[in-house]
Coordinates of C-alpha atoms in Angstrom, one line a residue:
M33 CA -33.4 16.4 54.6
F34 CA -31.0 14.0 52.9
W35 CA -28.2 16.5 52.5
I36 CA -28.7 17.8 56.0
I37 CA -28.2 14.3 57.3
I38 CA -25.1 13.8 55.2
A39 CA -23.7 17.1 56.5
L40 CA -24.3 16.1 60.1
L41 CA -22.7 12.7 59.6
T42 CA -19.6 14.3 58.0
A43 CA -19.3 16.8 60.8
A44 CA -19.5 13.9 63.4
V45 CA -16.8 11.9 61.6
A46 CA -14.6 15.0 61.4
I47 CA -14.9 15.6 65.1
V48 CA -14.1 12.0 65.9
L49 CA -11.0 12.1 63.7
T50 CA -9.6 15.4 64.9
Y51 CA -10.2 14.8 68.6
P52 CA -7.0 12.7 69.1
L53 CA -5.0 15.5 67.4
M54 CA -6.2 18.1 69.9
R55 CA -5.8 15.7 72.8
N56 CA -2.1 15.0 72.0
R57 CA -1.3 18.7 71.8
G58 CA -2.6 19.2 75.4
V59 CA -0.3 16.4 76.7
S60 CA 2.7 17.9 74.9
D61 CA 2.1 21.4 76.5
T62 CA 1.9 19.9 79.9
H63 CA 5.2 18.1 79.6
H64 CA 7.2 21.2 78.4
N65 CA 5.6 23.5 81.0
G66 CA 6.7 21.2 83.7
E67 CA 10.3 21.1 82.5
V68 CA 10.5 24.9 82.5
A69 CA 9.1 25.0 86.0
V70 CA 11.8 22.6 87.3
Y71 CA 14.6 24.9 86.1
R72 CA 13.0 27.9 87.7
D73 CA 12.7 26.1 91.0
Q74 CA 16.4 25.3 90.8
L75 CA 17.3 29.0 90.3
A76 CA 15.2 29.9 93.4
E77 CA 16.9 27.2 95.4
L78 CA 20.4 28.4 94.3
Q79 CA 19.5 31.9 95.4
R80 CA 18.5 30.7 98.9
E81 CA 21.7 28.6 99.2
R82 CA 23.8 31.7 98.2
E83 CA 22.1 33.9 100.8
S84 CA 22.6 31.4 103.6
G85 CA 26.3 31.1 102.8
L86 CA 26.2 27.4 101.7
I87 CA 27.8 28.2 98.4
G88 CA 30.3 30.7 97.3
E89 CA 29.8 33.6 94.9
T90 CA 31.9 32.1 92.1
E91 CA 30.2 28.7 92.3
A92 CA 26.8 30.4 92.4
D93 CA 27.5 32.3 89.3
Y94 CA 28.7 29.2 87.4
A95 CA 25.6 27.2 88.6
R96 CA 23.2 30.1 87.8
A97 CA 24.6 30.4 84.3
E98 CA 24.3 26.6 83.6
I99 CA 20.7 26.5 84.8
G100 CA 19.8 29.6 82.9
R101 CA 21.3 28.1 79.7
R102 CA 19.1 24.9 80.2
L103 CA 16.0 27.1 81.0
L104 CA 16.5 29.1 77.8
A105 CA 17.0 25.9 75.7
A106 CA 13.9 24.3 77.1
A107 CA 11.7 27.4 76.6
S108 CA 13.0 27.7 73.0
A109 CA 12.4 24.1 72.2
D110 CA 8.9 24.3 73.7
T111 CA 8.0 27.3 71.6
G112 CA 9.4 25.6 68.4
K113 CA 7.6 22.3 69.1
K114 CA 4.3 24.1 69.8
A115 CA 4.6 25.9 66.6
G116 CA 5.4 22.7 64.7
V117 CA 2.7 20.6 66.4
T118 CA 0.2 23.4 65.9
S119 CA 1.0 23.7 62.2
R120 CA 0.9 20.0 61.7
H121 CA -2.3 19.6 63.5
N122 CA -3.9 22.4 61.7
A123 CA -2.9 20.8 58.4
L124 CA -4.4 17.5 59.4
A125 CA -7.5 19.1 60.7
S126 CA -8.0 20.9 57.4
I127 CA -7.6 17.7 55.4
V128 CA -10.1 15.9 57.6
T129 CA -12.7 18.6 57.8
L130 CA -12.4 20.2 54.3
I131 CA -10.5 18.3 51.7
L132 CA -11.9 14.8 52.3
P133 CA -15.6 15.9 52.2
L134 CA -15.0 18.1 49.2
T135 CA -13.2 15.2 47.4
G136 CA -16.1 12.9 48.2
L137 CA -18.6 15.4 46.9
C138 CA -16.7 16.0 43.7
L139 CA -16.4 12.2 43.1
Y140 CA -20.2 11.8 43.7
L141 CA -21.0 14.7 41.3
Y142 CA -18.7 13.2 38.7
M143 CA -19.6 9.5 39.1
G144 CA -23.0 9.5 40.8
S145 CA -26.5 10.5 39.6
P146 CA -27.6 13.3 41.9
N147 CA -30.4 14.3 39.5
M148 CA -31.9 10.8 39.2
P149 CA -35.4 10.6 40.7
D150 CA -36.2 8.3 43.6
M151 CA -37.1 4.7 42.9
P152 CA -39.1 3.7 45.9
L153 CA -39.9 0.0 46.4
E154 CA -43.7 0.7 46.2
A155 CA -43.4 2.1 42.6
R156 CA -41.1 -0.7 41.5
L157 CA -43.4 -3.3 42.8
E158 CA -46.4 -1.8 41.0
K159 CA -44.5 -2.1 37.7
P160 CA -42.0 -5.0 38.0
G161 CA -41.7 -5.5 34.3
N162 CA -39.6 -8.6 33.5
D163 CA -37.6 -8.5 36.7
M164 CA -38.2 -11.9 38.3
N165 CA -37.0 -10.7 41.7
L166 CA -39.4 -7.9 41.7
M167 CA -42.3 -10.1 40.6
I168 CA -41.5 -12.5 43.4
A169 CA -41.3 -9.7 45.9
K170 CA -44.6 -8.4 44.8
A171 CA -46.2 -11.7 45.2
E172 CA -44.6 -12.2 48.6
R173 CA -45.8 -8.8 49.7
H174 CA -49.4 -9.7 48.6
L175 CA -49.3 -13.0 50.4
A176 CA -47.9 -11.4 53.6
Q177 CA -51.0 -9.3 53.6
N178 CA -53.3 -12.1 52.4
P179 CA -51.9 -15.4 53.7
E180 CA -55.1 -17.3 52.9
D181 CA -54.9 -16.6 49.2
G182 CA -54.5 -20.1 47.8
A183 CA -54.2 -18.9 44.2
G184 CA -51.2 -16.7 45.1
W185 CA -49.4 -19.6 46.7
D186 CA -50.3 -21.7 43.7
V187 CA -48.6 -19.2 41.4
L188 CA -45.6 -18.6 43.6
A189 CA -44.7 -22.3 44.4
P190 CA -43.5 -23.3 40.9
I191 CA -41.5 -20.0 40.7
Y192 CA -39.8 -20.8 43.9
L193 CA -39.0 -24.4 42.6
K194 CA -37.6 -23.0 39.4
T195 CA -35.3 -20.6 41.2
M196 CA -34.3 -23.4 43.6
R197 CA -35.6 -21.7 46.7
L198 CA -36.6 -25.1 47.9
G199 CA -37.6 -24.3 51.5
D200 CA -40.0 -21.6 50.3
A201 CA -41.2 -23.8 47.5
E202 CA -42.2 -26.6 49.9
L203 CA -44.1 -24.0 52.1
A204 CA -45.9 -22.5 49.1
F205 CA -46.9 -26.0 47.7
R206 CA -48.2 -27.1 51.2
N207 CA -50.2 -23.8 51.6
A208 CA -51.7 -24.2 48.1
I209 CA -52.7 -27.8 48.9
R210 CA -54.1 -26.8 52.3
L211 CA -56.1 -23.9 50.8
R212 CA -57.1 -25.3 47.4
G213 CA -56.9 -29.0 47.8
E214 CA -54.8 -31.7 46.2
N215 CA -54.4 -32.0 42.5
P216 CA -51.7 -33.8 40.4
Q217 CA -49.8 -30.6 39.6
R218 CA -49.5 -29.5 43.2
L219 CA -48.6 -32.9 44.5
T220 CA -46.0 -33.5 41.8
G221 CA -44.5 -30.0 42.4
L222 CA -44.3 -30.8 46.2
A223 CA -42.7 -34.2 45.5
E224 CA -40.1 -32.7 43.1
T225 CA -39.3 -30.0 45.7
L226 CA -38.7 -32.7 48.4
I227 CA -36.6 -34.8 46.1
A228 CA -34.5 -31.8 45.0
A229 CA -34.0 -30.8 48.7
N230 CA -32.8 -34.3 49.5
Q231 CA -30.2 -34.5 46.7
G232 CA -32.4 -36.7 44.4
I233 CA -33.6 -39.1 47.1
V234 CA -37.3 -39.9 46.9
I235 CA -38.2 -39.6 50.6
E236 CA -41.4 -41.0 52.1
D237 CA -43.4 -37.7 51.9
A238 CA -42.5 -37.3 48.2
R239 CA -43.4 -41.0 47.5
T240 CA -46.8 -40.5 49.2
A241 CA -47.5 -37.4 47.2
L242 CA -46.6 -39.1 43.9
E243 CA -48.7 -42.1 44.7
T244 CA -51.7 -39.9 45.3
A245 CA -51.0 -37.9 42.1
E246 CA -50.8 -41.2 40.1
K247 CA -54.2 -42.4 41.5
T248 CA -55.8 -39.0 40.7
S249 CA -54.4 -38.8 37.2
P250 CA -52.7 -42.0 36.1
G251 CA -50.2 -42.3 33.3
N252 CA -48.0 -39.1 33.8
P253 CA -44.5 -40.3 32.8
R254 CA -42.8 -37.9 35.2
V255 CA -44.7 -39.3 38.2
R256 CA -44.2 -42.8 37.0
F257 CA -40.5 -42.2 36.7
Y258 CA -40.1 -40.9 40.2
L259 CA -42.1 -43.8 41.6
A260 CA -39.8 -46.2 39.7
L261 CA -36.8 -44.3 41.0
A262 CA -38.1 -44.7 44.6
L263 CA -38.3 -48.5 44.0
E264 CA -34.7 -48.5 42.7
Q265 CA -33.4 -46.5 45.6
A266 CA -35.2 -48.9 48.0
G267 CA -33.3 -51.8 46.4
K268 CA -36.5 -53.4 44.8
M269 CA -34.7 -54.0 41.5
N270 CA -37.3 -56.4 40.0
E271 CA -40.2 -53.9 40.7
A272 CA -38.1 -51.0 39.5
R273 CA -37.1 -52.8 36.3
S274 CA -40.7 -53.5 35.5
A275 CA -41.7 -49.9 36.2
F276 CA -39.0 -48.5 33.9
A277 CA -39.8 -51.0 31.2
G278 CA -43.5 -50.0 31.5
I279 CA -42.6 -46.3 31.0
L280 CA -40.6 -47.1 27.9
K281 CA -43.4 -49.2 26.5
D282 CA -46.0 -46.5 26.9
S283 CA -43.7 -43.6 25.8
P284 CA -44.4 -42.0 22.4
E285 CA -41.8 -42.2 19.8
G286 CA -38.9 -39.7 20.3
A287 CA -40.0 -38.7 23.8
P288 CA -37.2 -36.7 25.5
W289 CA -37.2 -38.8 28.6
I290 CA -36.5 -42.1 26.9
P291 CA -32.6 -42.0 27.2
L292 CA -32.9 -41.3 30.9
V293 CA -35.4 -44.1 31.5
Q294 CA -33.2 -46.5 29.4
A295 CA -30.2 -45.7 31.6
H296 CA -32.1 -46.5 34.8
L297 CA -33.6 -49.7 33.2
Q298 CA -30.0 -50.8 32.4
N299 CA -28.9 -50.0 36.0
T300 CA -31.7 -52.2 37.3
G301 CA -30.6 -55.1 35.2
G302 CA -33.0 -54.6 32.3
D303 CA -32.4 -54.5 28.5
A304 CA -32.3 -50.9 27.5
A305 CA -32.7 -51.8 23.9
A306 CA -35.8 -53.9 24.4
P307 CA -38.5 -51.3 23.7
A308 CA -39.0 -51.0 20.0
K309 CA -39.0 -47.3 20.0
A310 CA -37.4 -45.4 17.2
A311 CA -34.8 -43.0 18.4
P312 CA -35.0 -39.3 17.4
P313 CA -33.1 -38.3 14.3
G314 CA -29.4 -38.3 14.9
G315 CA -29.7 -40.8 17.8
P316 CA -28.5 -44.4 17.9
T317 CA -30.3 -46.9 15.6
Q318 CA -31.7 -50.2 16.7
E319 CA -28.7 -51.9 15.2
D320 CA -26.4 -49.7 17.2
M321 CA -28.2 -50.6 20.4
A322 CA -28.2 -54.2 19.6
A323 CA -24.5 -54.1 19.0
A324 CA -23.9 -52.2 22.2
S325 CA -25.7 -54.9 24.2
A326 CA -23.1 -57.4 23.1
M327 CA -20.1 -55.2 24.1
S328 CA -18.2 -55.2 27.3
P329 CA -19.2 -52.3 29.7
A330 CA -15.9 -50.5 28.8
D331 CA -16.4 -50.8 25.1
R332 CA -20.1 -49.8 25.4
Q333 CA -19.1 -46.7 27.3
A334 CA -16.5 -45.8 24.7
M335 CA -19.1 -46.2 21.9
V336 CA -21.6 -44.0 23.7
A337 CA -19.0 -41.3 24.4
G338 CA -18.0 -41.3 20.7
M339 CA -21.6 -41.0 19.6
V340 CA -22.1 -38.1 22.0
E341 CA -19.0 -36.3 20.8
S342 CA -20.2 -36.7 17.2
L343 CA -23.5 -35.2 18.1
D344 CA -21.7 -32.3 19.8
A345 CA -19.7 -31.7 16.7
R346 CA -22.8 -31.7 14.5
L347 CA -24.6 -29.3 16.7
K348 CA -21.7 -26.8 16.5
E349 CA -22.2 -26.9 12.7
N350 CA -26.0 -26.8 12.9
P351 CA -27.1 -25.2 16.2
D352 CA -30.8 -24.9 15.2
N353 CA -31.5 -28.5 16.1
F354 CA -33.5 -28.2 19.3
E355 CA -34.0 -32.0 19.8
G356 CA -30.2 -32.4 19.3
W357 CA -29.4 -30.0 22.2
M358 CA -31.9 -31.8 24.4
R359 CA -30.3 -35.2 23.6
L360 CA -26.8 -33.7 24.1
V361 CA -27.6 -32.3 27.6
R362 CA -29.2 -35.6 28.6
S363 CA -26.3 -37.7 27.2
Y364 CA -23.6 -35.7 29.1
A365 CA -25.7 -35.9 32.3
M366 CA -26.0 -39.7 31.9
L367 CA -22.2 -39.9 31.3
K368 CA -21.8 -38.0 34.6
N369 CA -19.9 -35.2 32.8
E370 CA -21.3 -32.2 34.6
D371 CA -19.0 -29.6 33.0
K372 CA -19.9 -30.7 29.5
A373 CA -23.6 -30.9 30.3
R374 CA -23.5 -27.3 31.6
A375 CA -21.5 -26.2 28.5
A376 CA -24.1 -27.9 26.2
L377 CA -26.9 -26.3 28.0
A378 CA -25.2 -22.8 27.7
E379 CA -24.6 -23.3 23.9
G380 CA -28.2 -24.5 23.4
L381 CA -29.6 -21.5 25.3
K382 CA -27.7 -19.2 22.9
T383 CA -29.8 -20.5 20.0
F384 CA -33.0 -21.0 22.1
P385 CA -33.1 -18.3 24.7
P386 CA -34.5 -19.0 28.2
S387 CA -37.4 -16.6 27.6
G388 CA -38.7 -18.8 24.8
E389 CA -40.7 -22.0 25.1
Q390 CA -37.8 -24.2 23.9
G391 CA -35.3 -22.5 26.2
K392 CA -37.7 -23.2 29.1
Q393 CA -37.8 -26.9 28.1
L394 CA -34.0 -27.0 28.1
L395 CA -33.9 -25.5 31.6
A396 CA -36.6 -27.9 32.8
L397 CA -34.6 -30.9 31.5
A398 CA -31.5 -29.7 33.2
Q399 CA -33.3 -29.4 36.5
Q400 CA -34.7 -32.9 36.1
L401 CA -31.3 -34.3 35.4
G402 CA -29.6 -32.4 38.2
V403 CA -27.5 -30.2 36.0
D404 CA -26.6 -27.0 37.8
A405 CA -28.0 -24.2 35.6
Q406 CA -26.9 -21.4 38.0
G407 CA -25.5 -18.6 35.9
V408 CA -26.0 -20.4 32.6
A409 CA -29.3 -18.8 31.8
Q410 CA -28.2 -15.2 32.6

């Protein structure tokens, strides 16, 4: 059936392309036939004038010879043009109807895969393998048939968020909450989706979801960070400063979110060096941070940039330092250097692939910091 359809389509295209050629030939024939008919009418008129005595014999012979010459020239030109047009049209028609389809067929047989079996969507959805798009399509198909399956929405919502399909993620989180109830994971996921969809702004719906998640399961540093960020964005600097300081106080030693919280604490007027938390190996010491607090903002920025560049150089020599890559991505993001943050993420994922647990942590950190990971994890 496939080849029959292809043949019919090819024939239809050939007819459409050759129709103007046939049409032009008819117009040309009509024009030349009319010219010959005019000369014949002139000969008949000349004969009538000669018989009626309006023109002499000598003049009639001269006129008859001239008209005859023009008639022969027109007839000869008409025949030659017909032959030329016919030949040209036949050649073009042959190219359109035969050579082009044959060329296409030969190219397909050479470059295509005519013997490859069909791969219907049904079969691919049954065995999606590691294809994320097929896995999502399979889940979407299931939910289209079973829209009240809360477990399906629960599984699909974080995947939508990870792939930055924010509108779909919000719908999935809301459906999961409606069908399975509120819990800290769903509420936090919904809040993060709303924040990401609003360019990092903690809107009212996100703040409400975070407050409910904090009441249900208090102490989650990610929830506390977003709530503190909401206070900072609302201009409540004193409350935000206390909230960020509380997160630092309760954070375990070497927690990956400490530099980000310290940056926001400093932005709200706090002392980022105040919490007596030892920095991860390779990070700034307490003496470094104390010295930085006494510097001017420009000198402090230069010192931080130098430390980050030093860390970058060490990681190029020893790329197996996972914590180092985490710190490097965070540092470049805090310095507002998007290009270097993306480059650091890409280099880190070469050593710690996205399929592994550590690679997933790197991608999660990039998403939290707003670093565009599009194309980096391919």
